[in-house]
């Protein structure tokens, strides 16, 4: 629900290189035809609902190298959708991903690291 211009502005504020970002606006599915970069080193997923989170995880899984990371916002918070999507994704891909939840004072999210 955040305008792309806001996301771009926030990235500019912290000096993140524009040429290293690819923002996909709105919902998308995980099909190979979905536009996006061939390789993703870091992804931040914040959709709040089950299906778009699962789709985004599948999309990223196809494009992430070993040691790449995914941050999924609202894991264990707001709605059950985020946690269910992550848990189902990990159950199907447990050999390829490491899961962690940072200290609670950091907020409600999880970090996935690609291991294989």
GROMACS .gro file of C-alpha atoms in nm:
model
  116
    1UNK     CA    1   0.000   0.000   0.000
    2UNK     CA    2   0.306   0.225   0.002
    3UNK     CA    3   0.369   0.421  -0.317
    4UNK     CA    4   0.683   0.319  -0.510
    5UNK     CA    5   0.808   0.679  -0.482
    6UNK     CA    6   0.807   0.647  -0.100
    7UNK     CA    7   1.011   0.327  -0.114
    8UNK     CA    8   1.256   0.483  -0.359
    9UNK     CA    9   1.281   0.793  -0.140
   10UNK     CA   10   1.359   0.589   0.169
   11UNK     CA   11   1.628   0.394  -0.016
   12UNK     CA   12   1.778   0.721  -0.143
   13UNK     CA   13   1.775   0.858   0.213
   14UNK     CA   14   2.006   0.579   0.328
   15UNK     CA   15   2.224   0.598   0.017
   16UNK     CA   16   2.127   0.259  -0.125
   17UNK     CA   17   2.236   0.238  -0.491
   18UNK     CA   18   1.937   0.277  -0.722
   19UNK     CA   19   2.090   0.040  -0.979
   20UNK     CA   20   2.087  -0.239  -0.719
   21UNK     CA   21   1.712  -0.230  -0.657
   22UNK     CA   22   1.420  -0.378  -0.841
   23UNK     CA   23   1.086  -0.289  -0.689
   24UNK     CA   24   0.789  -0.503  -0.787
   25UNK     CA   25   0.472  -0.305  -0.731
   26UNK     CA   26   0.159  -0.480  -0.609
   27UNK     CA   27   0.089  -0.850  -0.589
   28UNK     CA   28   0.261  -1.098  -0.813
   29UNK     CA   29   0.282  -1.472  -0.855
   30UNK     CA   30   0.587  -1.695  -0.853
   31UNK     CA   31   0.569  -1.804  -1.217
   32UNK     CA   32   0.889  -1.784  -1.425
   33UNK     CA   33   0.722  -1.514  -1.639
   34UNK     CA   34   0.699  -1.276  -1.344
   35UNK     CA   35   0.933  -0.983  -1.411
   36UNK     CA   36   1.228  -0.941  -1.182
   37UNK     CA   37   1.602  -0.975  -1.151
   38UNK     CA   38   1.777  -1.304  -1.232
   39UNK     CA   39   1.956  -1.300  -0.897
   40UNK     CA   40   1.838  -1.165  -0.561
   41UNK     CA   41   2.083  -1.133  -0.271
   42UNK     CA   42   1.842  -0.970  -0.024
   43UNK     CA   43   1.463  -0.959  -0.024
   44UNK     CA   44   1.227  -0.788   0.217
   45UNK     CA   45   0.877  -0.935   0.204
   46UNK     CA   46   0.594  -0.741   0.367
   47UNK     CA   47   0.256  -0.844   0.227
   48UNK     CA   48   0.075  -0.932   0.553
   49UNK     CA   49  -0.127  -1.212   0.391
   50UNK     CA   50  -0.061  -1.580   0.330
   51UNK     CA   51  -0.077  -1.622  -0.050
   52UNK     CA   52   0.131  -1.322  -0.160
   53UNK     CA   53   0.397  -1.407   0.099
   54UNK     CA   54   0.414  -1.768  -0.017
   55UNK     CA   55   0.428  -1.653  -0.381
   56UNK     CA   56   0.708  -1.409  -0.300
   57UNK     CA   57   0.907  -1.677  -0.117
   58UNK     CA   58   0.874  -1.912  -0.415
   59UNK     CA   59   0.975  -1.629  -0.651
   60UNK     CA   60   1.283  -1.547  -0.443
   61UNK     CA   61   1.376  -1.912  -0.394
   62UNK     CA   62   1.422  -1.953  -0.770
   63UNK     CA   63   1.661  -1.656  -0.786
   64UNK     CA   64   1.856  -1.648  -0.459
   65UNK     CA   65   2.217  -1.765  -0.432
   66UNK     CA   66   2.361  -1.944  -0.131
   67UNK     CA   67   2.399  -1.704   0.164
   68UNK     CA   68   2.126  -1.475   0.028
   69UNK     CA   69   1.875  -1.355   0.286
   70UNK     CA   70   1.503  -1.296   0.304
   71UNK     CA   71   1.337  -1.089   0.574
   72UNK     CA   72   0.966  -1.160   0.619
   73UNK     CA   73   0.784  -0.889   0.812
   74UNK     CA   74   0.505  -0.961   1.061
   75UNK     CA   75   0.611  -1.321   1.132
   76UNK     CA   76   0.419  -1.414   1.447
   77UNK     CA   77   0.237  -1.081   1.448
   78UNK     CA   78  -0.061  -0.902   1.292
   79UNK     CA   79  -0.213  -1.202   1.111
   80UNK     CA   80  -0.135  -1.571   1.101
   81UNK     CA   81  -0.082  -1.551   0.723
   82UNK     CA   82   0.286  -1.456   0.736
   83UNK     CA   83   0.381  -1.731   0.978
   84UNK     CA   84   0.177  -2.000   0.801
   85UNK     CA   85   0.331  -1.908   0.463
   86UNK     CA   86   0.688  -1.913   0.601
   87UNK     CA   87   0.632  -2.237   0.793
   88UNK     CA   88   0.485  -2.410   0.487
   89UNK     CA   89   0.764  -2.282   0.263
   90UNK     CA   90   1.028  -2.406   0.507
   91UNK     CA   91   0.859  -2.746   0.541
   92UNK     CA   92   0.895  -2.793   0.163
   93UNK     CA   93   1.247  -2.642   0.144
   94UNK     CA   94   1.402  -2.733   0.480
   95UNK     CA   95   1.728  -2.855   0.328
   96UNK     CA   96   1.789  -2.520   0.156
   97UNK     CA   97   1.707  -2.258   0.419
   98UNK     CA   98   1.808  -2.160   0.772
   99UNK     CA   99   1.542  -1.988   0.984
  100UNK     CA  100   1.585  -1.741   1.269
  101UNK     CA  101   1.374  -1.499   1.467
  102UNK     CA  102   1.580  -1.207   1.605
  103UNK     CA  103   1.541  -1.077   1.956
  104UNK     CA  104   1.184  -0.970   2.027
  105UNK     CA  105   1.284  -0.608   2.092
  106UNK     CA  106   1.385  -0.586   1.723
  107UNK     CA  107   1.024  -0.628   1.608
  108UNK     CA  108   0.818  -0.909   1.463
  109UNK     CA  109   0.992  -1.063   1.163
  110UNK     CA  110   1.200  -1.362   1.066
  111UNK     CA  111   1.516  -1.403   0.862
  112UNK     CA  112   1.572  -1.685   0.617
  113UNK     CA  113   1.921  -1.760   0.486
  114UNK     CA  114   1.971  -1.973   0.174
  115UNK     CA  115   2.208  -2.260   0.257
  116UNK     CA  116   2.195  -2.481  -0.053
   0.00000   0.00000   0.00000
